[in-house]
Amino acid sequence: MAKEKKNLDWGNLSFKYQPCDYSYVCNYKDGTWEEGGLSTEHTITLSEDAGIYQYCQEIFEGMKAYTTEDGSIVVFRPDLNAKRMADSARRMVMPPFPEDKFVDAVKQVVAGNEAWVPPFGSGATLYIRPFMIATGEVLGLGASDQYQFRIFVTPVGPYFKAGAKAVKLTVPAYDRAAPMGTGNIKAGLNYGMSLYPTLQAHEGGYSENLYLDSRSRTYVEETGGTNVLFVDKKGGLVVPVSATDSILPSITRRSLVELAQHLGIPVEERPVRFDEVVAGDFAECGCIGTAAVISHVAKIEAEGVDVTFPDCGEEGGPVLRRLRDALVGIQTCKDPDPFGWVVKIV
Ligand SMILES: *Cc1c(COP(=O)(O)O)cnc(C)c1O
C-alpha cells in the first residue's frame, strides 16, 4: 500500500525549500566514510573554521523523484549523478562519495520521505539535493580532512516562474566559468559568483543569462543553471561543446542526445558560435536541465542582438517538443524505457 501523502497544495508549490521528515547524513573522518543513515535533524553545527566557510569546499547535485501513474516512485539515472558528484569531488580535493553508496542513499531518503513525493499528475516533484561540505578545520590554504555528505529532499513546483511557457534570455557582460576552471563541475563556488549577473538579468525581465566562452567570447556555453540546445533549419539537433571544458555535463542533455539518436534525429555536437545564433541559423532553442527538462527559448536579446526562434511558439518548436515528450514519457513510465534509465524506489 502506498503511504498516505502529506496534505499540501501540490498544484501550487513554488521552487522553495521546506524540510521533510528525513535527511540522509554520512560523515568522513580518518580517511573513511562512516555507515551513514537517515536523520530527522535539518540543521548543521560546525566549527567557525570549517573548510566550507573558509575556502568554499562544497559540491552538490540536483535530481528529482516523482510518482508514476501506477503509484510507483521513481528517480532518473541516479548513477550518473553519483558519477558526476565523484568527478566534482576529485576536482575540489574532496573524498569522492562511493557511487553505489550514493544511489543507495538516494533510495533511502526518498523511501523515507514517501509521503512528501507529489502525486502523479500534480506537475510537482520531490527535488533531491545531495551535497558535500568540508567540515574539518583548516587555516593554511588547503583541503580539509573531514567532510559531510548529506541529502535533503523537498517538494517543488516548476523551476522557471514562467512554468512551461517559453523563456527570454540575455547575454551578460559577465563570465560564468574560466577556461579550464570549474565550470564542468557542480561546485557551489560557480553559482555564488553568478548571482549578481542573474539578478541583473531578472531586473531586465529575462529568465536567465546565456553565457559565452570567457576566453574568446565567441562560442555559446550555457545559462547559469542549464545547458542549451539548438535545432537547425533541417531539424537536426545542435549541441554546443566547449573547447575549454567549461560547460556542465547535464544528464538531461546527454539523455536527450541519446534519445535523438534513437529516434533518428541527426545530432551534431560542436562548438556553436554566437554569431550563428545572431544570424538566425537556428529554428529552435531550449534550456536543458533536471528541473524543467526543456524550457523553450522564445527570444535572446542583448546589446545589438535580437534573436527570435520562429518555430518556437509558447509550446516550443516541433523537434524539441518531440524530444521533451519522448523523455518525459520514459521518465513518467508512460512509455517503455529501452535504456534502463528509470530506477524504481517504491
Ligand atoms: C545542474 C546544471 C545543469 C543541468 O544538469 P542536469 O544534470 O541535466 O540537471 C546545467 N548547467 C549547469 C550550470 C548546472 O548547474
CSV table of C-alpha atoms and ligand atoms in Angstrom, one decimal:
chain,number,residue,atom,x,y,z
A,1,MET,CA,0.0,0.0,0.0
A,2,ALA,CA,1.3,3.5,-0.9
A,3,LYS,CA,1.7,5.7,2.2
A,4,GLU,CA,-0.8,8.5,2.7
A,5,LYS,CA,0.5,11.7,1.2
A,6,LYS,CA,1.1,14.9,3.2
A,7,ASN,CA,-1.8,17.4,2.9
A,8,LEU,CA,-0.1,20.0,0.7
A,9,ASP,CA,-1.4,22.2,-2.1
A,10,TRP,CA,0.6,20.1,-4.7
A,11,GLY,CA,-0.5,22.1,-7.7
A,12,ASN,CA,0.7,25.4,-6.3
A,13,LEU,CA,4.1,24.6,-4.9
A,14,SER,CA,6.9,27.1,-5.7
A,15,PHE,CA,10.6,26.2,-6.1
A,16,LYS,CA,11.3,26.7,-2.4
A,17,TYR,CA,12.9,24.7,0.4
A,18,GLN,CA,10.7,23.1,3.0
A,19,PRO,CA,12.2,20.5,5.4
A,20,CYS,CA,10.7,17.0,5.1
A,21,ASP,CA,10.8,14.1,7.6
A,22,TYR,CA,14.3,12.9,7.0
A,23,SER,CA,17.7,13.9,5.5
A,24,TYR,CA,20.5,11.4,4.8
A,25,VAL,CA,23.8,12.1,6.6
A,26,CYS,CA,27.2,10.5,6.3
A,27,ASN,CA,30.5,11.8,7.7
A,28,TYR,CA,34.0,11.3,6.5
A,29,LYS,CA,36.9,11.1,9.0
A,30,ASP,CA,40.3,9.4,9.4
A,31,GLY,CA,40.2,8.5,5.7
A,32,THR,CA,36.9,6.7,5.6
A,33,TRP,CA,33.2,7.2,5.2
A,34,GLU,CA,31.1,6.1,8.1
A,35,GLU,CA,28.0,3.9,7.6
A,36,GLY,CA,25.6,6.9,7.2
A,37,GLY,CA,21.8,6.9,7.5
A,38,LEU,CA,18.6,8.9,7.9
A,39,SER,CA,18.3,11.8,10.3
A,40,THR,CA,15.5,14.0,11.5
A,41,GLU,CA,17.9,16.9,12.2
A,42,HIS,CA,17.7,19.5,9.5
A,43,THR,CA,20.4,21.9,10.7
A,44,ILE,CA,24.2,21.6,10.8
A,45,THR,CA,26.5,22.9,13.5
A,46,LEU,CA,30.2,23.3,12.6
A,47,SER,CA,33.4,25.0,13.7
A,48,GLU,CA,33.7,28.6,12.5
A,49,ASP,CA,36.9,27.4,10.9
A,50,ALA,CA,35.4,24.6,8.9
A,51,GLY,CA,36.7,24.3,5.4
A,52,ILE,CA,33.4,25.1,3.9
A,53,TYR,CA,33.4,28.6,5.5
A,54,GLN,CA,37.0,29.4,4.6
A,55,TYR,CA,37.8,28.0,1.2
A,56,CYS,CA,34.4,27.0,-0.2
A,57,GLN,CA,34.9,23.3,-0.5
A,58,GLU,CA,31.3,22.5,-1.4
A,59,ILE,CA,29.8,20.4,-4.2
A,60,PHE,CA,26.2,19.4,-4.9
A,61,GLU,CA,23.8,17.6,-7.2
A,62,GLY,CA,20.2,18.1,-8.2
A,63,MET,CA,17.8,15.3,-9.0
A,64,LYS,CA,14.1,14.6,-8.7
A,65,ALA,CA,11.7,11.8,-7.7
A,66,TYR,CA,8.2,11.6,-8.9
A,67,THR,CA,5.1,9.4,-8.7
A,68,THR,CA,4.1,7.4,-11.8
A,69,GLU,CA,0.5,6.7,-12.9
A,70,ASP,CA,0.6,3.3,-11.2
A,71,GLY,CA,1.7,4.9,-7.9
A,72,SER,CA,5.4,3.9,-8.0
A,73,ILE,CA,8.0,6.4,-7.0
A,74,VAL,CA,11.0,6.6,-9.4
A,75,VAL,CA,14.2,8.5,-10.0
A,76,PHE,CA,16.0,9.1,-13.3
A,77,ARG,CA,19.6,7.8,-13.9
A,78,PRO,CA,20.9,8.3,-10.3
A,79,ASP,CA,24.1,6.5,-11.3
A,80,LEU,CA,25.1,9.5,-13.5
A,81,ASN,CA,24.6,11.9,-10.6
A,82,ALA,CA,26.7,9.6,-8.4
A,83,LYS,CA,29.5,9.7,-11.0
A,84,ARG,CA,29.3,13.4,-11.7
A,85,MET,CA,29.5,14.1,-8.0
A,86,ALA,CA,32.6,11.9,-7.6
A,87,ASP,CA,34.1,13.9,-10.5
A,88,SER,CA,33.2,17.2,-8.8
A,89,ALA,CA,34.8,15.8,-5.5
A,90,ARG,CA,38.1,15.0,-7.2
A,91,ARG,CA,38.4,18.4,-8.7
A,92,MET,CA,37.7,20.0,-5.3
A,93,VAL,CA,40.2,17.7,-3.5
A,94,MET,CA,37.3,16.2,-1.6
A,95,PRO,CA,36.9,12.4,-1.0
A,96,PRO,CA,34.5,11.0,-3.7
A,97,PHE,CA,31.4,9.6,-2.1
A,98,PRO,CA,31.2,5.9,-3.3
A,99,GLU,CA,28.9,5.7,-6.3
A,100,ASP,CA,26.9,2.7,-5.1
A,101,LYS,CA,26.5,4.2,-1.7
A,102,PHE,CA,25.2,7.4,-3.3
A,103,VAL,CA,22.5,5.5,-5.2
A,104,ASP,CA,21.6,3.6,-2.0
A,105,ALA,CA,21.4,6.9,0.0
A,106,VAL,CA,19.1,8.4,-2.6
A,107,LYS,CA,16.8,5.4,-2.3
A,108,GLN,CA,16.8,5.5,1.5
A,109,VAL,CA,16.0,9.2,1.7
A,110,VAL,CA,13.3,9.1,-1.0
A,111,ALA,CA,11.7,6.0,0.5
A,112,GLY,CA,11.8,7.6,4.0
A,113,ASN,CA,10.0,10.7,2.7
A,114,GLU,CA,7.5,8.8,0.5
A,115,ALA,CA,4.6,10.9,1.9
A,116,TRP,CA,6.3,14.0,0.5
A,117,VAL,CA,6.6,12.8,-3.0
A,118,PRO,CA,4.0,14.8,-5.0
A,119,PRO,CA,1.2,12.7,-6.5
A,120,PHE,CA,1.1,11.8,-10.2
A,121,GLY,CA,-0.4,14.5,-12.4
A,122,SER,CA,0.3,17.4,-10.0
A,123,GLY,CA,3.1,18.8,-12.0
A,124,ALA,CA,5.2,18.9,-8.8
A,125,THR,CA,8.2,16.7,-8.0
A,126,LEU,CA,10.3,15.8,-5.0
A,127,TYR,CA,13.6,17.7,-5.5
A,128,ILE,CA,16.6,15.8,-4.2
A,129,ARG,CA,19.7,17.8,-3.2
A,130,PRO,CA,22.8,15.7,-2.4
A,131,PHE,CA,25.7,17.9,-1.3
A,132,MET,CA,29.1,17.6,0.4
A,133,ILE,CA,30.9,20.1,2.6
A,134,ALA,CA,34.3,20.3,4.3
A,135,THR,CA,33.6,20.1,8.0
A,136,GLY,CA,37.2,19.8,9.3
A,137,GLU,CA,39.1,22.9,10.4
A,138,VAL,CA,41.6,24.5,8.0
A,139,LEU,CA,43.7,27.6,8.4
A,140,GLY,CA,46.6,27.4,5.9
A,141,LEU,CA,45.1,27.3,2.4
A,142,GLY,CA,44.5,23.6,1.9
A,143,ALA,CA,41.9,20.8,1.8
A,144,SER,CA,40.0,19.8,4.9
A,145,ASP,CA,40.4,16.3,6.4
A,146,GLN,CA,36.8,15.9,7.4
A,147,TYR,CA,33.6,16.1,5.3
A,148,GLN,CA,29.9,15.6,5.5
A,149,PHE,CA,27.8,14.2,2.6
A,150,ARG,CA,24.2,15.0,3.0
A,151,ILE,CA,20.9,14.7,1.0
A,152,PHE,CA,17.8,16.7,1.7
A,153,VAL,CA,14.6,16.5,-0.2
A,154,THR,CA,11.8,19.0,-0.7
A,155,PRO,CA,8.6,19.1,-2.8
A,156,VAL,CA,8.7,21.7,-5.5
A,157,GLY,CA,6.7,23.1,-8.4
A,158,PRO,CA,8.2,24.1,-11.7
A,159,TYR,CA,11.6,25.7,-11.8
A,160,PHE,CA,11.1,28.7,-14.0
A,161,LYS,CA,8.4,31.1,-12.8
A,162,ALA,CA,7.0,31.2,-16.3
A,163,GLY,CA,6.2,27.5,-15.9
A,164,ALA,CA,6.1,25.6,-19.2
A,165,LYS,CA,5.9,28.9,-21.1
A,166,ALA,CA,8.7,30.0,-23.4
A,167,VAL,CA,11.6,32.0,-21.8
A,168,LYS,CA,13.6,35.0,-22.7
A,169,LEU,CA,17.5,35.1,-22.4
A,170,THR,CA,20.0,37.8,-22.4
A,171,VAL,CA,23.8,37.8,-22.9
A,172,PRO,CA,25.6,39.3,-19.9
A,173,ALA,CA,28.8,41.3,-19.8
A,174,TYR,CA,30.0,38.8,-17.1
A,175,ASP,CA,31.5,35.3,-17.5
A,176,ARG,CA,30.3,32.1,-15.8
A,177,ALA,CA,33.4,29.9,-15.9
A,178,ALA,CA,37.1,30.4,-16.5
A,179,PRO,CA,38.7,28.4,-19.3
A,180,MET,CA,39.9,25.1,-17.7
A,181,GLY,CA,38.3,26.3,-14.5
A,182,THR,CA,35.5,24.7,-12.6
A,183,GLY,CA,32.6,25.2,-15.0
A,184,ASN,CA,32.4,21.5,-15.7
A,185,ILE,CA,31.6,20.5,-12.1
A,186,LYS,CA,28.7,21.3,-9.7
A,187,ALA,CA,30.6,23.3,-7.1
A,188,GLY,CA,28.8,26.0,-5.1
A,189,LEU,CA,31.5,28.5,-5.9
A,190,ASN,CA,30.3,28.6,-9.6
A,191,TYR,CA,26.9,29.7,-8.5
A,192,GLY,CA,27.7,32.3,-5.8
A,193,MET,CA,29.5,34.4,-8.4
A,194,SER,CA,26.7,34.1,-10.9
A,195,LEU,CA,24.1,35.6,-8.5
A,196,TYR,CA,24.9,39.2,-9.5
A,197,PRO,CA,24.6,38.8,-13.3
A,198,THR,CA,21.5,36.7,-12.6
A,199,LEU,CA,19.9,39.5,-10.6
A,200,GLN,CA,20.6,41.9,-13.4
A,201,ALA,CA,19.0,39.5,-15.9
A,202,HIS,CA,15.9,39.3,-13.8
A,203,GLU,CA,15.8,43.0,-13.4
A,204,GLY,CA,15.9,43.3,-17.1
A,205,GLY,CA,12.9,41.0,-17.5
A,206,TYR,CA,14.9,37.9,-18.6
A,207,SER,CA,14.7,34.4,-17.1
A,208,GLU,CA,18.4,33.7,-17.4
A,209,ASN,CA,21.8,34.7,-18.8
A,210,LEU,CA,23.2,32.9,-21.8
A,211,TYR,CA,27.0,32.8,-21.2
A,212,LEU,CA,29.6,32.9,-23.9
A,213,ASP,CA,33.0,31.2,-23.6
A,214,SER,CA,35.2,33.5,-21.4
A,215,ARG,CA,38.4,33.1,-23.4
A,216,SER,CA,37.1,34.4,-26.7
A,217,ARG,CA,33.5,35.5,-26.1
A,218,THR,CA,32.7,33.8,-29.4
A,219,TYR,CA,31.1,30.5,-28.5
A,220,VAL,CA,27.8,29.8,-26.8
A,221,GLU,CA,28.3,27.9,-23.5
A,222,GLU,CA,25.2,27.6,-21.3
A,223,THR,CA,22.9,29.5,-18.9
A,224,GLY,CA,23.6,29.9,-15.2
A,225,GLY,CA,21.8,26.7,-14.4
A,226,THR,CA,21.0,24.8,-17.6
A,227,ASN,CA,22.7,23.6,-20.8
A,228,VAL,CA,21.3,24.9,-24.1
A,229,LEU,CA,20.4,23.0,-27.3
A,230,PHE,CA,19.6,24.3,-30.7
A,231,VAL,CA,17.7,22.8,-33.7
A,232,ASP,CA,19.0,23.8,-37.1
A,233,LYS,CA,16.7,24.6,-40.1
A,234,LYS,CA,16.9,21.0,-41.3
A,235,GLY,CA,15.5,19.7,-38.0
A,236,GLY,CA,18.9,18.4,-36.6
A,237,LEU,CA,19.9,18.8,-33.0
A,238,VAL,CA,23.0,21.0,-32.5
A,239,VAL,CA,24.7,20.6,-29.1
A,240,PRO,CA,27.3,23.2,-28.0
A,241,VAL,CA,30.6,21.8,-26.8
A,242,SER,CA,33.4,23.7,-25.1
A,243,ALA,CA,37.0,23.8,-26.2
A,244,THR,CA,37.9,25.0,-22.7
A,245,ASP,CA,35.8,22.3,-20.9
A,246,SER,CA,33.6,24.9,-19.1
A,247,ILE,CA,30.1,23.5,-19.8
A,248,LEU,CA,28.5,21.5,-17.0
A,249,PRO,CA,27.8,17.9,-18.3
A,250,SER,CA,24.0,17.9,-18.0
A,251,ILE,CA,22.4,14.5,-17.5
A,252,THR,CA,19.2,15.7,-19.2
A,253,ARG,CA,21.2,16.9,-22.2
A,254,ARG,CA,23.1,13.7,-22.6
A,255,SER,CA,19.8,11.7,-22.3
A,256,LEU,CA,18.2,13.9,-25.0
A,257,VAL,CA,21.2,13.3,-27.3
A,258,GLU,CA,20.9,9.5,-26.8
A,259,LEU,CA,17.2,9.8,-27.4
A,260,ALA,CA,17.5,11.9,-30.5
A,261,GLN,CA,19.9,9.3,-31.9
A,262,HIS,CA,17.5,6.5,-31.0
A,263,LEU,CA,14.7,8.4,-32.8
A,264,GLY,CA,16.8,9.0,-35.9
A,265,ILE,CA,17.1,12.8,-35.4
A,266,PRO,CA,20.5,14.0,-36.6
A,267,VAL,CA,22.8,15.2,-33.8
A,268,GLU,CA,25.8,17.4,-34.2
A,269,GLU,CA,28.0,18.1,-31.1
A,270,ARG,CA,30.3,21.0,-31.9
A,271,PRO,CA,31.3,24.5,-30.8
A,272,VAL,CA,28.5,26.9,-31.7
A,273,ARG,CA,29.5,30.4,-32.5
A,274,PHE,CA,27.2,33.1,-31.1
A,275,ASP,CA,27.2,34.9,-34.5
A,276,GLU,CA,25.5,31.8,-36.0
A,277,VAL,CA,22.7,32.3,-33.4
A,278,VAL,CA,22.5,36.0,-34.1
A,279,ALA,CA,22.4,35.3,-37.9
A,280,GLY,CA,19.2,33.4,-37.3
A,281,ASP,CA,20.7,30.0,-38.3
A,282,PHE,CA,18.6,28.1,-35.8
A,283,ALA,CA,14.9,27.3,-35.7
A,284,GLU,CA,14.6,26.3,-32.1
A,285,CYS,CA,16.5,26.8,-28.8
A,286,GLY,CA,15.9,25.2,-25.4
A,287,CYS,CA,17.3,25.4,-21.9
A,288,ILE,CA,18.0,21.9,-20.6
A,289,GLY,CA,18.2,20.6,-17.0
A,290,THR,CA,16.6,18.3,-14.5
A,291,ALA,CA,14.2,20.8,-13.1
A,292,ALA,CA,12.4,21.9,-16.2
A,293,VAL,CA,13.6,19.2,-18.7
A,294,ILE,CA,13.4,21.6,-21.6
A,295,SER,CA,12.3,25.3,-21.3
A,296,HIS,CA,11.7,26.6,-24.8
A,297,VAL,CA,13.6,29.8,-25.6
A,298,ALA,CA,11.5,32.3,-27.5
A,299,LYS,CA,14.0,35.2,-27.6
A,300,ILE,CA,17.6,36.2,-27.0
A,301,GLU,CA,18.2,39.9,-26.5
A,302,ALA,CA,21.4,41.8,-25.8
A,303,GLU,CA,23.1,45.0,-26.9
A,304,GLY,CA,22.6,45.0,-30.7
A,305,VAL,CA,21.1,41.4,-30.6
A,306,ASP,CA,17.5,40.5,-31.0
A,307,VAL,CA,17.1,36.8,-32.0
A,308,THR,CA,13.8,35.0,-32.1
A,309,PHE,CA,13.2,31.4,-32.9
A,310,PRO,CA,10.5,31.3,-35.5
A,311,ASP,CA,9.4,27.7,-34.9
A,312,CYS,CA,9.2,28.2,-31.2
A,313,GLY,CA,5.7,29.3,-30.1
A,314,GLU,CA,4.6,29.3,-26.5
A,315,GLU,CA,4.7,25.5,-26.5
A,316,GLY,CA,8.1,25.3,-28.2
A,317,GLY,CA,9.1,24.1,-31.6
A,318,PRO,CA,8.4,20.6,-33.0
A,319,VAL,CA,11.8,19.0,-32.6
A,320,LEU,CA,12.5,19.9,-29.0
A,321,ARG,CA,8.8,19.3,-28.1
A,322,ARG,CA,9.1,15.8,-29.6
A,323,LEU,CA,12.3,15.1,-27.7
A,324,ARG,CA,10.8,16.5,-24.5
A,325,ASP,CA,7.7,14.4,-24.8
A,326,ALA,CA,9.8,11.3,-25.5
A,327,LEU,CA,12.0,11.9,-22.5
A,328,VAL,CA,9.0,12.8,-20.2
A,329,GLY,CA,7.2,9.7,-21.5
A,330,ILE,CA,10.1,7.5,-20.3
A,331,GLN,CA,10.6,9.4,-17.1
A,332,THR,CA,7.0,9.0,-16.1
A,333,CYS,CA,6.8,5.4,-17.2
A,334,LYS,CA,4.0,6.2,-19.7
A,335,ASP,CA,6.3,4.8,-22.4
A,336,PRO,CA,8.7,1.9,-22.3
A,337,ASP,CA,12.3,2.6,-21.2
A,338,PRO,CA,14.5,0.9,-23.7
A,339,PHE,CA,17.6,2.3,-22.0
A,340,GLY,CA,17.0,1.2,-18.4
A,341,TRP,CA,17.2,4.8,-17.2
A,342,VAL,CA,14.3,4.8,-14.7
A,343,VAL,CA,15.0,3.4,-11.2
A,344,LYS,CA,12.1,2.4,-9.1
A,345,ILE,CA,12.3,3.2,-5.4
A,346,VAL,CA,8.9,2.2,-4.1
B,1,LIG,C1,22.9,21.3,-13.0
B,1,LIG,C2,23.2,22.1,-14.1
B,1,LIG,C3,22.8,21.8,-15.4
B,1,LIG,C4,21.8,20.7,-15.7
B,1,LIG,O1,22.2,19.4,-15.4
B,1,LIG,P1,21.2,18.2,-15.3
B,1,LIG,O2,22.1,17.0,-14.9
B,1,LIG,O3,20.6,18.0,-16.6
B,1,LIG,O4,20.2,18.6,-14.2
B,1,LIG,C5,23.3,22.5,-16.5
B,1,LIG,N1,24.1,23.6,-16.3
B,1,LIG,C6,24.5,23.9,-15.1
B,1,LIG,C7,25.4,25.1,-14.9
B,1,LIG,C8,24.1,23.2,-13.9
B,1,LIG,O5,24.5,23.6,-12.7
